[in-house]
C-alpha cells in the first residue's frame, strides 16, 4: 500500500477556501486517490476521488500533481459543518481495499 | 433509502467471549467492507465481501471472520475477545448495478467494549 503524509491539523476561517495537502510519493500508476472525511461521532463520508486529472464535485475539488506524488483537496468555502478529519487514501483497483492513515483534523473558525 | 445500517449500536463483552456484529448495505450495493477504528486512530481495513466471498483481507488474525448473505447483508464475528479489540467497528457498502465501487458509504458503527 502506498504511504501518505498529511498535516496532523489545520485551521481555516469560515467562508474562506481551504487547501488540504497530501503527499503519496509511493503511489502506483493504477492507484486512485480517494478523499474521505469523518465528522465527530460519525462514520467516514466519501468526498471525492481521481486518477490523473483534476476533479470537481458538489463537495470539493481535487487537484492532482502531474507526477501524481501529491494531491490537494480544495474546499471552496469552508463552513462549520466541514470541521472533520480528512483522509487522503491511495486505493488499488479491483475491490477497492481502502487503507486509512491518520488524516488531517480541520478546524473551522467562525 | 435507509443507507447503511449496523446493529447493535453498543455492545459490552468480557475477555474470551465471542461477538457477532451485523450490517445491512445501502440499497443496491453488493460489496461490504468492515473496518476497526480504535480511539483517536483512522479506520483499519479488516476484510471485504463480494458475491458471498471474502475478496480482500487486512492485517487481522483469524479470530476475525465474516460472512455475506445472498441479500448482501454481512456479519463480522470476533472470537476469543481481547481487551485490544475494544473499538468502533464500521461497515461500508459500495458497488452494484447502479453504483460505483469507488464510493463507499459507511454506517454509524458498533461500539464494542471488552472488559
mmCIF file with all atom_site columns, C-alpha atoms in Angstrom:
data_model
loop_
_atom_site.group_PDB
_atom_site.id
_atom_site.type_symbol
_atom_site.label_atom_id
_atom_site.label_alt_id
_atom_site.label_comp_id
_atom_site.label_asym_id
_atom_site.label_entity_id
_atom_site.label_seq_id
_atom_site.pdbx_PDB_ins_code
_atom_site.Cartn_x
_atom_site.Cartn_y
_atom_site.Cartn_z
_atom_site.occupancy
_atom_site.B_iso_or_equiv
_atom_site.pdbx_formal_charge
_atom_site.auth_seq_id
_atom_site.auth_comp_id
_atom_site.auth_asym_id
_atom_site.auth_atom_id
_atom_site.pdbx_PDB_model_num
ATOM 1   C CA . UNK A 1 1   ? 0.000   0.000   0.000   1.00 0.00 ? 1   UNK A CA 1
ATOM 2   C CA . UNK A 1 2   ? 1.183   3.497   -0.828  1.00 0.00 ? 2   UNK A CA 1
ATOM 3   C CA . UNK A 1 3   ? 2.125   5.603   2.204   1.00 0.00 ? 3   UNK A CA 1
ATOM 4   C CA . UNK A 1 4   ? 0.646   9.057   2.702   1.00 0.00 ? 4   UNK A CA 1
ATOM 5   C CA . UNK A 1 5   ? 1.772   12.143  4.606   1.00 0.00 ? 5   UNK A CA 1
ATOM 6   C CA . UNK A 1 6   ? -0.776  14.710  5.742   1.00 0.00 ? 6   UNK A CA 1
ATOM 7   C CA . UNK A 1 7   ? -0.565  17.561  8.259   1.00 0.00 ? 7   UNK A CA 1
ATOM 8   C CA . UNK A 1 8   ? -1.955  16.499  11.623  1.00 0.00 ? 8   UNK A CA 1
ATOM 9   C CA . UNK A 1 9   ? -4.164  19.573  11.848  1.00 0.00 ? 9   UNK A CA 1
ATOM 10  C CA . UNK A 1 10  ? -5.163  22.736  10.004  1.00 0.00 ? 10  UNK A CA 1
ATOM 11  C CA . UNK A 1 11  ? -7.309  25.762  10.724  1.00 0.00 ? 11  UNK A CA 1
ATOM 12  C CA . UNK A 1 12  ? -9.493  27.823  8.436   1.00 0.00 ? 12  UNK A CA 1
ATOM 13  C CA . UNK A 1 13  ? -11.802 30.769  8.839   1.00 0.00 ? 13  UNK A CA 1
ATOM 14  C CA . UNK A 1 14  ? -15.415 30.237  7.937   1.00 0.00 ? 14  UNK A CA 1
ATOM 15  C CA . UNK A 1 15  ? -16.326 31.055  4.315   1.00 0.00 ? 15  UNK A CA 1
ATOM 16  C CA . UNK A 1 16  ? -12.690 31.038  3.206   1.00 0.00 ? 16  UNK A CA 1
ATOM 17  C CA . UNK A 1 17  ? -11.129 28.441  0.885   1.00 0.00 ? 17  UNK A CA 1
ATOM 18  C CA . UNK A 1 18  ? -9.170  25.562  2.394   1.00 0.00 ? 18  UNK A CA 1
ATOM 19  C CA . UNK A 1 19  ? -6.382  23.622  0.720   1.00 0.00 ? 19  UNK A CA 1
ATOM 20  C CA . UNK A 1 20  ? -5.640  20.268  2.346   1.00 0.00 ? 20  UNK A CA 1
ATOM 21  C CA . UNK A 1 21  ? -2.367  18.750  1.086   1.00 0.00 ? 21  UNK A CA 1
ATOM 22  C CA . UNK A 1 22  ? -1.355  15.113  0.836   1.00 0.00 ? 22  UNK A CA 1
ATOM 23  C CA . UNK A 1 23  ? 1.915   13.516  -0.226  1.00 0.00 ? 23  UNK A CA 1
ATOM 24  C CA . UNK A 1 24  ? 1.755   9.991   -1.658  1.00 0.00 ? 24  UNK A CA 1
ATOM 25  C CA . UNK A 1 25  ? 5.142   9.596   -3.303  1.00 0.00 ? 25  UNK A CA 1
ATOM 26  C CA . UNK A 1 26  ? 4.972   5.774   -3.454  1.00 0.00 ? 26  UNK A CA 1
ATOM 27  C CA . UNK A 1 27  ? 1.660   5.656   -5.281  1.00 0.00 ? 27  UNK A CA 1
ATOM 28  C CA . UNK A 1 28  ? 1.464   3.163   -8.129  1.00 0.00 ? 28  UNK A CA 1
ATOM 29  C CA . UNK A 1 29  ? 0.381   4.101   -11.619 1.00 0.00 ? 29  UNK A CA 1
ATOM 30  C CA . UNK A 1 30  ? -3.034  2.481   -11.255 1.00 0.00 ? 30  UNK A CA 1
ATOM 31  C CA . UNK A 1 31  ? -3.933  3.692   -7.771  1.00 0.00 ? 31  UNK A CA 1
ATOM 32  C CA . UNK A 1 32  ? -6.826  6.081   -7.464  1.00 0.00 ? 32  UNK A CA 1
ATOM 33  C CA . UNK A 1 33  ? -6.610  8.902   -4.914  1.00 0.00 ? 33  UNK A CA 1
ATOM 34  C CA . UNK A 1 34  ? -9.633  8.939   -2.653  1.00 0.00 ? 34  UNK A CA 1
ATOM 35  C CA . UNK A 1 35  ? -10.545 11.506  -0.025  1.00 0.00 ? 35  UNK A CA 1
ATOM 36  C CA . UNK A 1 36  ? -12.901 10.731  2.819   1.00 0.00 ? 36  UNK A CA 1
ATOM 37  C CA . UNK A 1 37  ? -13.813 12.802  5.836   1.00 0.00 ? 37  UNK A CA 1
ATOM 38  C CA . UNK A 1 38  ? -15.101 11.855  9.241   1.00 0.00 ? 38  UNK A CA 1
ATOM 39  C CA . UNK A 1 39  ? -17.240 14.220  11.244  1.00 0.00 ? 39  UNK A CA 1
ATOM 40  C CA . UNK A 1 40  ? -17.266 13.787  15.027  1.00 0.00 ? 40  UNK A CA 1
ATOM 41  C CA . UNK A 1 41  ? -19.158 10.685  16.179  1.00 0.00 ? 41  UNK A CA 1
ATOM 42  C CA . UNK A 1 42  ? -19.970 9.605   12.614  1.00 0.00 ? 42  UNK A CA 1
ATOM 43  C CA . UNK A 1 43  ? -18.692 7.073   10.109  1.00 0.00 ? 43  UNK A CA 1
ATOM 44  C CA . UNK A 1 44  ? -16.430 8.319   7.309   1.00 0.00 ? 44  UNK A CA 1
ATOM 45  C CA . UNK A 1 45  ? -18.028 10.073  4.349   1.00 0.00 ? 45  UNK A CA 1
ATOM 46  C CA . UNK A 1 46  ? -16.799 9.930   0.756   1.00 0.00 ? 46  UNK A CA 1
ATOM 47  C CA . UNK A 1 47  ? -15.661 13.301  -0.577  1.00 0.00 ? 47  UNK A CA 1
ATOM 48  C CA . UNK A 1 48  ? -14.032 12.833  -3.973  1.00 0.00 ? 48  UNK A CA 1
ATOM 49  C CA . UNK A 1 49  ? -11.628 10.664  -5.953  1.00 0.00 ? 49  UNK A CA 1
ATOM 50  C CA . UNK A 1 50  ? -9.438  10.945  -9.027  1.00 0.00 ? 50  UNK A CA 1
ATOM 51  C CA . UNK A 1 51  ? -6.735  9.214   -11.050 1.00 0.00 ? 51  UNK A CA 1
ATOM 52  C CA . UNK A 1 52  ? -4.774  11.747  -13.089 1.00 0.00 ? 52  UNK A CA 1
ATOM 53  C CA . UNK A 1 53  ? -6.936  14.726  -13.940 1.00 0.00 ? 53  UNK A CA 1
ATOM 54  C CA . UNK A 1 54  ? -8.286  17.346  -11.591 1.00 0.00 ? 54  UNK A CA 1
ATOM 55  C CA . UNK A 1 55  ? -11.816 16.573  -10.442 1.00 0.00 ? 55  UNK A CA 1
ATOM 56  C CA . UNK A 1 56  ? -14.729 18.632  -9.188  1.00 0.00 ? 56  UNK A CA 1
ATOM 57  C CA . UNK A 1 57  ? -17.955 17.696  -7.481  1.00 0.00 ? 57  UNK A CA 1
ATOM 58  C CA . UNK A 1 58  ? -20.542 19.417  -5.337  1.00 0.00 ? 58  UNK A CA 1
ATOM 59  C CA . UNK A 1 59  ? -18.471 18.996  -2.196  1.00 0.00 ? 59  UNK A CA 1
ATOM 60  C CA . UNK A 1 60  ? -14.924 19.819  -3.257  1.00 0.00 ? 60  UNK A CA 1
ATOM 61  C CA . UNK A 1 61  ? -12.231 19.902  -5.907  1.00 0.00 ? 61  UNK A CA 1
ATOM 62  C CA . UNK A 1 62  ? -9.242  17.594  -6.158  1.00 0.00 ? 62  UNK A CA 1
ATOM 63  C CA . UNK A 1 63  ? -6.020  18.830  -7.708  1.00 0.00 ? 63  UNK A CA 1
ATOM 64  C CA . UNK A 1 64  ? -3.552  16.071  -8.595  1.00 0.00 ? 64  UNK A CA 1
ATOM 65  C CA . UNK A 1 65  ? 0.091   16.844  -9.314  1.00 0.00 ? 65  UNK A CA 1
ATOM 66  C CA . UNK A 1 66  ? 1.371   15.906  -12.740 1.00 0.00 ? 66  UNK A CA 1
ATOM 67  C CA . UNK A 1 67  ? 3.735   13.278  -11.255 1.00 0.00 ? 67  UNK A CA 1
ATOM 68  C CA . UNK A 1 68  ? 0.864   12.047  -9.027  1.00 0.00 ? 68  UNK A CA 1
ATOM 69  C CA . UNK A 1 69  ? 3.072   12.135  -5.962  1.00 0.00 ? 69  UNK A CA 1
ATOM 70  C CA . UNK A 1 70  ? 0.859   14.660  -4.243  1.00 0.00 ? 70  UNK A CA 1
ATOM 71  C CA . UNK A 1 71  ? -2.677  15.970  -4.300  1.00 0.00 ? 71  UNK A CA 1
ATOM 72  C CA . UNK A 1 72  ? -4.678  18.772  -2.734  1.00 0.00 ? 72  UNK A CA 1
ATOM 73  C CA . UNK A 1 73  ? -8.277  18.720  -1.615  1.00 0.00 ? 73  UNK A CA 1
ATOM 74  C CA . UNK A 1 74  ? -9.884  22.125  -2.028  1.00 0.00 ? 74  UNK A CA 1
ATOM 75  C CA . UNK A 1 75  ? -12.956 23.217  -0.102  1.00 0.00 ? 75  UNK A CA 1
ATOM 76  C CA . UNK A 1 76  ? -14.021 26.419  -1.815  1.00 0.00 ? 76  UNK A CA 1
ATOM 77  C CA . UNK A 1 77  ? -15.865 27.989  1.119   1.00 0.00 ? 77  UNK A CA 1
ATOM 78  C CA . UNK A 1 78  ? -15.377 26.343  4.482   1.00 0.00 ? 78  UNK A CA 1
ATOM 79  C CA . UNK A 1 79  ? -18.412 26.053  6.722   1.00 0.00 ? 79  UNK A CA 1
ATOM 80  C CA . UNK A 1 80  ? -18.640 24.941  10.329  1.00 0.00 ? 80  UNK A CA 1
ATOM 81  C CA . UNK A 1 81  ? -20.035 21.641  9.064   1.00 0.00 ? 81  UNK A CA 1
ATOM 82  C CA . UNK A 1 82  ? -16.730 20.999  7.266   1.00 0.00 ? 82  UNK A CA 1
ATOM 83  C CA . UNK A 1 83  ? -14.897 20.589  10.584  1.00 0.00 ? 83  UNK A CA 1
ATOM 84  C CA . UNK A 1 84  ? -13.761 16.972  10.406  1.00 0.00 ? 84  UNK A CA 1
ATOM 85  C CA . UNK A 1 85  ? -10.788 14.660  9.959   1.00 0.00 ? 85  UNK A CA 1
ATOM 86  C CA . UNK A 1 86  ? -9.876  14.436  6.266   1.00 0.00 ? 86  UNK A CA 1
ATOM 87  C CA . UNK A 1 87  ? -8.213  11.281  4.968   1.00 0.00 ? 87  UNK A CA 1
ATOM 88  C CA . UNK A 1 88  ? -6.216  11.040  1.749   1.00 0.00 ? 88  UNK A CA 1
ATOM 89  C CA . UNK A 1 89  ? -6.149  7.418   0.561   1.00 0.00 ? 89  UNK A CA 1
ATOM 90  C CA . UNK A 1 90  ? -4.394  5.922   -2.469  1.00 0.00 ? 90  UNK A CA 1
ATOM 91  C CA . UNK A 1 91  ? -6.593  2.980   -3.401  1.00 0.00 ? 91  UNK A CA 1
ATOM 92  C CA . UNK A 1 92  ? -5.734  -0.017  -5.510  1.00 0.00 ? 92  UNK A CA 1
ATOM 93  C CA . UNK A 1 93  ? -8.173  -1.040  -8.182  1.00 0.00 ? 93  UNK A CA 1
ATOM 94  C CA . UNK A 1 94  ? -10.327 -4.119  -8.200  1.00 0.00 ? 94  UNK A CA 1
ATOM 95  C CA . UNK A 1 95  ? -12.256 -4.471  -4.998  1.00 0.00 ? 95  UNK A CA 1
ATOM 96  C CA . UNK A 1 96  ? -11.229 -1.146  -3.503  1.00 0.00 ? 96  UNK A CA 1
ATOM 97  C CA . UNK A 1 97  ? -9.257  -2.015  -0.389  1.00 0.00 ? 97  UNK A CA 1
ATOM 98  C CA . UNK A 1 98  ? -9.246  1.285   1.468   1.00 0.00 ? 98  UNK A CA 1
ATOM 99  C CA . UNK A 1 99  ? -6.444  1.915   3.966   1.00 0.00 ? 99  UNK A CA 1
ATOM 100 C CA . UNK A 1 100 ? -6.913  4.988   6.122   1.00 0.00 ? 100 UNK A CA 1
ATOM 101 C CA . UNK A 1 101 ? -3.976  6.848   7.637   1.00 0.00 ? 101 UNK A CA 1
ATOM 102 C CA . UNK A 1 102 ? -4.160  9.352   10.479  1.00 0.00 ? 102 UNK A CA 1
ATOM 103 C CA . UNK A 1 103 ? -5.643  12.186  8.409   1.00 0.00 ? 103 UNK A CA 1
ATOM 104 C CA . UNK A 1 104 ? -5.785  15.967  8.896   1.00 0.00 ? 104 UNK A CA 1
ATOM 105 C CA . UNK A 1 105 ? -8.066  17.398  11.541  1.00 0.00 ? 105 UNK A CA 1
ATOM 106 C CA . UNK A 1 106 ? -9.624  20.549  10.101  1.00 0.00 ? 106 UNK A CA 1
ATOM 107 C CA . UNK A 1 107 ? -10.870 23.191  12.488  1.00 0.00 ? 107 UNK A CA 1
ATOM 108 C CA . UNK A 1 108 ? -13.168 25.892  11.075  1.00 0.00 ? 108 UNK A CA 1
ATOM 109 C CA . UNK A 1 109 ? -13.206 29.149  13.000  1.00 0.00 ? 109 UNK A CA 1
ATOM 110 C CA . UNK A 1 110 ? -16.436 31.216  12.941  1.00 0.00 ? 110 UNK A CA 1
ATOM 111 C CA . UNK B 2 1   ? -33.331 4.734   1.489   1.00 0.00 ? 1   UNK B CA 1
ATOM 112 C CA . UNK B 2 2   ? -32.050 3.878   4.971   1.00 0.00 ? 2   UNK B CA 1
ATOM 113 C CA . UNK B 2 3   ? -28.405 3.899   3.973   1.00 0.00 ? 3   UNK B CA 1
ATOM 114 C CA . UNK B 2 4   ? -26.011 1.505   5.691   1.00 0.00 ? 4   UNK B CA 1
ATOM 115 C CA . UNK B 2 5   ? -27.343 0.201   8.982   1.00 0.00 ? 5   UNK B CA 1
ATOM 116 C CA . UNK B 2 6   ? -25.463 -1.624  11.709  1.00 0.00 ? 6   UNK B CA 1
ATOM 117 C CA . UNK B 2 7   ? -26.539 -3.456  14.823  1.00 0.00 ? 7   UNK B CA 1
ATOM 118 C CA . UNK B 2 8   ? -26.166 -3.291  17.696  1.00 0.00 ? 8   UNK B CA 1
ATOM 119 C CA . UNK B 2 9   ? -25.038 0.289   18.300  1.00 0.00 ? 9   UNK B CA 1
ATOM 120 C CA . UNK B 2 10  ? -23.196 -0.570  21.505  1.00 0.00 ? 10  UNK B CA 1
ATOM 121 C CA . UNK B 2 11  ? -22.008 -3.840  22.976  1.00 0.00 ? 11  UNK B CA 1
ATOM 122 C CA . UNK B 2 12  ? -20.126 -4.830  26.124  1.00 0.00 ? 12  UNK B CA 1
ATOM 123 C CA . UNK B 2 13  ? -18.358 -8.197  26.317  1.00 0.00 ? 13  UNK B CA 1
ATOM 124 C CA . UNK B 2 14  ? -15.744 -9.818  28.531  1.00 0.00 ? 14  UNK B CA 1
ATOM 125 C CA . UNK B 2 15  ? -12.393 -11.244 27.513  1.00 0.00 ? 15  UNK B CA 1
ATOM 126 C CA . UNK B 2 16  ? -12.604 -14.638 25.840  1.00 0.00 ? 16  UNK B CA 1
ATOM 127 C CA . UNK B 2 17  ? -16.181 -14.224 24.665  1.00 0.00 ? 17  UNK B CA 1
ATOM 128 C CA . UNK B 2 18  ? -17.351 -14.188 21.064  1.00 0.00 ? 18  UNK B CA 1
ATOM 129 C CA . UNK B 2 19  ? -19.280 -11.414 19.343  1.00 0.00 ? 19  UNK B CA 1
ATOM 130 C CA . UNK B 2 20  ? -21.288 -11.038 16.119  1.00 0.00 ? 20  UNK B CA 1
ATOM 131 C CA . UNK B 2 21  ? -21.896 -7.671  14.516  1.00 0.00 ? 21  UNK B CA 1
ATOM 132 C CA . UNK B 2 22  ? -24.368 -7.128  11.693  1.00 0.00 ? 22  UNK B CA 1
ATOM 133 C CA . UNK B 2 23  ? -24.523 -4.831  8.690   1.00 0.00 ? 23  UNK B CA 1
ATOM 134 C CA . UNK B 2 24  ? -27.155 -4.105  6.062   1.00 0.00 ? 24  UNK B CA 1
ATOM 135 C CA . UNK B 2 25  ? -25.751 -2.363  2.998   1.00 0.00 ? 25  UNK B CA 1
ATOM 136 C CA . UNK B 2 26  ? -27.261 0.587   1.218   1.00 0.00 ? 26  UNK B CA 1
ATOM 137 C CA . UNK B 2 27  ? -29.976 -0.478  -1.201  1.00 0.00 ? 27  UNK B CA 1
ATOM 138 C CA . UNK B 2 28  ? -28.488 -1.685  -4.494  1.00 0.00 ? 28  UNK B CA 1
ATOM 139 C CA . UNK B 2 29  ? -24.964 -2.221  -3.159  1.00 0.00 ? 29  UNK B CA 1
ATOM 140 C CA . UNK B 2 30  ? -23.348 -5.649  -3.424  1.00 0.00 ? 30  UNK B CA 1
ATOM 141 C CA . UNK B 2 31  ? -19.985 -5.176  -1.691  1.00 0.00 ? 31  UNK B CA 1
ATOM 142 C CA . UNK B 2 32  ? -19.454 -4.872  2.052   1.00 0.00 ? 32  UNK B CA 1
ATOM 143 C CA . UNK B 2 33  ? -16.250 -3.932  3.846   1.00 0.00 ? 33  UNK B CA 1
ATOM 144 C CA . UNK B 2 34  ? -15.508 -3.977  7.564   1.00 0.00 ? 34  UNK B CA 1
ATOM 145 C CA . UNK B 2 35  ? -13.185 -1.645  9.468   1.00 0.00 ? 35  UNK B CA 1
ATOM 146 C CA . UNK B 2 36  ? -11.930 -1.356  13.027  1.00 0.00 ? 36  UNK B CA 1
ATOM 147 C CA . UNK B 2 37  ? -11.370 2.130   14.444  1.00 0.00 ? 37  UNK B CA 1
ATOM 148 C CA . UNK B 2 38  ? -9.567  2.492   17.743  1.00 0.00 ? 38  UNK B CA 1
ATOM 149 C CA . UNK B 2 39  ? -9.979  5.709   19.681  1.00 0.00 ? 39  UNK B CA 1
ATOM 150 C CA . UNK B 2 40  ? -8.055  8.546   18.045  1.00 0.00 ? 40  UNK B CA 1
ATOM 151 C CA . UNK B 2 41  ? -6.984  6.450   15.056  1.00 0.00 ? 41  UNK B CA 1
ATOM 152 C CA . UNK B 2 42  ? -8.130  6.113   11.465  1.00 0.00 ? 42  UNK B CA 1
ATOM 153 C CA . UNK B 2 43  ? -10.228 3.105   10.453  1.00 0.00 ? 43  UNK B CA 1
ATOM 154 C CA . UNK B 2 44  ? -8.260  -0.075  9.721   1.00 0.00 ? 44  UNK B CA 1
ATOM 155 C CA . UNK B 2 45  ? -9.451  -2.386  6.966   1.00 0.00 ? 45  UNK B CA 1
ATOM 156 C CA . UNK B 2 46  ? -10.447 -5.846  8.185   1.00 0.00 ? 46  UNK B CA 1
ATOM 157 C CA . UNK B 2 47  ? -11.888 -7.521  5.086   1.00 0.00 ? 47  UNK B CA 1
ATOM 158 C CA . UNK B 2 48  ? -14.260 -7.120  2.168   1.00 0.00 ? 48  UNK B CA 1
ATOM 159 C CA . UNK B 2 49  ? -17.039 -9.358  0.888   1.00 0.00 ? 49  UNK B CA 1
ATOM 160 C CA . UNK B 2 50  ? -18.379 -9.611  -2.636  1.00 0.00 ? 50  UNK B CA 1
ATOM 161 C CA . UNK B 2 51  ? -20.587 -12.362 -4.043  1.00 0.00 ? 51  UNK B CA 1
ATOM 162 C CA . UNK B 2 52  ? -20.609 -14.015 -0.610  1.00 0.00 ? 52  UNK B CA 1
ATOM 163 C CA . UNK B 2 53  ? -16.839 -14.483 -0.643  1.00 0.00 ? 53  UNK B CA 1
ATOM 164 C CA . UNK B 2 54  ? -14.038 -12.755 1.204   1.00 0.00 ? 54  UNK B CA 1
ATOM 165 C CA . UNK B 2 55  ? -12.173 -10.932 -1.546  1.00 0.00 ? 55  UNK B CA 1
ATOM 166 C CA . UNK B 2 56  ? -9.566  -8.948  0.344   1.00 0.00 ? 56  UNK B CA 1
ATOM 167 C CA . UNK B 2 57  ? -8.248  -9.036  3.891   1.00 0.00 ? 57  UNK B CA 1
ATOM 168 C CA . UNK B 2 58  ? -6.266  -6.645  6.011   1.00 0.00 ? 58  UNK B CA 1
ATOM 169 C CA . UNK B 2 59  ? -3.729  -7.498  8.694   1.00 0.00 ? 59  UNK B CA 1
ATOM 170 C CA . UNK B 2 60  ? -6.113  -9.082  11.188  1.00 0.00 ? 60  UNK B CA 1
ATOM 171 C CA . UNK B 2 61  ? -5.859  -12.532 12.844  1.00 0.00 ? 61  UNK B CA 1
ATOM 172 C CA . UNK B 2 62  ? -8.128  -15.445 12.045  1.00 0.00 ? 62  UNK B CA 1
ATOM 173 C CA . UNK B 2 63  ? -10.159 -14.633 15.153  1.00 0.00 ? 63  UNK B CA 1
ATOM 174 C CA . UNK B 2 64  ? -11.867 -12.129 12.883  1.00 0.00 ? 64  UNK B CA 1
ATOM 175 C CA . UNK B 2 65  ? -14.172 -13.792 10.400  1.00 0.00 ? 65  UNK B CA 1
ATOM 176 C CA . UNK B 2 66  ? -17.159 -12.778 8.379   1.00 0.00 ? 66  UNK B CA 1
ATOM 177 C CA . UNK B 2 67  ? -19.973 -13.796 6.167   1.00 0.00 ? 67  UNK B CA 1
ATOM 178 C CA . UNK B 2 68  ? -22.073 -12.266 3.417   1.00 0.00 ? 68  UNK B CA 1
ATOM 179 C CA . UNK B 2 69  ? -25.599 -13.457 2.776   1.00 0.00 ? 69  UNK B CA 1
ATOM 180 C CA . UNK B 2 70  ? -27.448 -13.690 -0.568  1.00 0.00 ? 70  UNK B CA 1
ATOM 181 C CA . UNK B 2 71  ? -29.252 -10.405 0.235   1.00 0.00 ? 71  UNK B CA 1
ATOM 182 C CA . UNK B 2 72  ? -25.767 -8.772  0.548   1.00 0.00 ? 72  UNK B CA 1
ATOM 183 C CA . UNK B 2 73  ? -26.032 -8.191  4.292   1.00 0.00 ? 73  UNK B CA 1
ATOM 184 C CA . UNK B 2 74  ? -22.983 -9.188  6.285   1.00 0.00 ? 74  UNK B CA 1
ATOM 185 C CA . UNK B 2 75  ? -21.783 -10.309 9.688   1.00 0.00 ? 75  UNK B CA 1
ATOM 186 C CA . UNK B 2 76  ? -18.471 -9.792  11.428  1.00 0.00 ? 76  UNK B CA 1
ATOM 187 C CA . UNK B 2 77  ? -17.530 -12.398 14.037  1.00 0.00 ? 77  UNK B CA 1
ATOM 188 C CA . UNK B 2 78  ? -14.743 -11.999 16.557  1.00 0.00 ? 78  UNK B CA 1
ATOM 189 C CA . UNK B 2 79  ? -13.723 -14.972 18.702  1.00 0.00 ? 79  UNK B CA 1
ATOM 190 C CA . UNK B 2 80  ? -11.699 -15.075 21.914  1.00 0.00 ? 80  UNK B CA 1
ATOM 191 C CA . UNK B 2 81  ? -12.087 -11.361 22.541  1.00 0.00 ? 81  UNK B CA 1
ATOM 192 C CA . UNK B 2 82  ? -9.104  -9.398  23.826  1.00 0.00 ? 82  UNK B CA 1
ATOM 193 C CA . UNK B 2 83  ? -9.086  -6.053  25.598  1.00 0.00 ? 83  UNK B CA 1
ATOM 194 C CA . UNK B 2 84  ? -7.438  -4.612  22.484  1.00 0.00 ? 84  UNK B CA 1
ATOM 195 C CA . UNK B 2 85  ? -10.484 -5.487  20.404  1.00 0.00 ? 85  UNK B CA 1
ATOM 196 C CA . UNK B 2 86  ? -12.354 -2.602  22.034  1.00 0.00 ? 86  UNK B CA 1
ATOM 197 C CA . UNK B 2 87  ? -13.093 -0.228  19.180  1.00 0.00 ? 87  UNK B CA 1
ATOM 198 C CA . UNK B 2 88  ? -15.691 1.192   16.836  1.00 0.00 ? 88  UNK B CA 1
ATOM 199 C CA . UNK B 2 89  ? -16.484 -1.319  14.108  1.00 0.00 ? 89  UNK B CA 1
ATOM 200 C CA . UNK B 2 90  ? -17.577 0.260   10.855  1.00 0.00 ? 90  UNK B CA 1
ATOM 201 C CA . UNK B 2 91  ? -19.305 -1.326  7.908   1.00 0.00 ? 91  UNK B CA 1
ATOM 202 C CA . UNK B 2 92  ? -19.191 0.213   4.442   1.00 0.00 ? 92  UNK B CA 1
ATOM 203 C CA . UNK B 2 93  ? -21.002 -0.740  1.256   1.00 0.00 ? 93  UNK B CA 1
ATOM 204 C CA . UNK B 2 94  ? -20.433 0.032   -2.400  1.00 0.00 ? 94  UNK B CA 1
ATOM 205 C CA . UNK B 2 95  ? -20.954 -1.210  -5.923  1.00 0.00 ? 95  UNK B CA 1
ATOM 206 C CA . UNK B 2 96  ? -23.879 -2.866  -7.622  1.00 0.00 ? 96  UNK B CA 1
ATOM 207 C CA . UNK B 2 97  ? -25.509 -2.166  -10.943 1.00 0.00 ? 97  UNK B CA 1
ATOM 208 C CA . UNK B 2 98  ? -26.260 1.497   -10.382 1.00 0.00 ? 98  UNK B CA 1
ATOM 209 C CA . UNK B 2 99  ? -23.468 2.495   -8.045  1.00 0.00 ? 99  UNK B CA 1
ATOM 210 C CA . UNK B 2 100 ? -19.742 2.960   -8.225  1.00 0.00 ? 100 UNK B CA 1
ATOM 211 C CA . UNK B 2 101 ? -17.228 0.803   -6.403  1.00 0.00 ? 101 UNK B CA 1
ATOM 212 C CA . UNK B 2 102 ? -15.221 3.979   -5.930  1.00 0.00 ? 102 UNK B CA 1
ATOM 213 C CA . UNK B 2 103 ? -17.558 5.480   -3.363  1.00 0.00 ? 103 UNK B CA 1
ATOM 214 C CA . UNK B 2 104 ? -18.062 3.632   -0.108  1.00 0.00 ? 104 UNK B CA 1
ATOM 215 C CA . UNK B 2 105 ? -20.965 4.503   2.154   1.00 0.00 ? 105 UNK B CA 1
ATOM 216 C CA . UNK B 2 106 ? -20.289 3.964   5.842   1.00 0.00 ? 106 UNK B CA 1
ATOM 217 C CA . UNK B 2 107 ? -22.668 3.060   8.611   1.00 0.00 ? 107 UNK B CA 1
ATOM 218 C CA . UNK B 2 108 ? -22.629 4.698   12.045  1.00 0.00 ? 108 UNK B CA 1
ATOM 219 C CA . UNK B 2 109 ? -20.665 1.819   13.554  1.00 0.00 ? 109 UNK B CA 1
ATOM 220 C CA . UNK B 2 110 ? -20.942 -0.550  16.504  1.00 0.00 ? 110 UNK B CA 1
ATOM 221 C CA . UNK B 2 111 ? -19.043 0.469   19.634  1.00 0.00 ? 111 UNK B CA 1
ATOM 222 C CA . UNK B 2 112 ? -17.574 -2.701  21.201  1.00 0.00 ? 112 UNK B CA 1
ATOM 223 C CA . UNK B 2 113 ? -16.167 -2.576  24.713  1.00 0.00 ? 113 UNK B CA 1
ATOM 224 C CA . UNK B 2 114 ? -14.258 -5.584  26.025  1.00 0.00 ? 114 UNK B CA 1
ATOM 225 C CA . UNK B 2 115 ? -13.826 -5.763  29.807  1.00 0.00 ? 115 UNK B CA 1
#
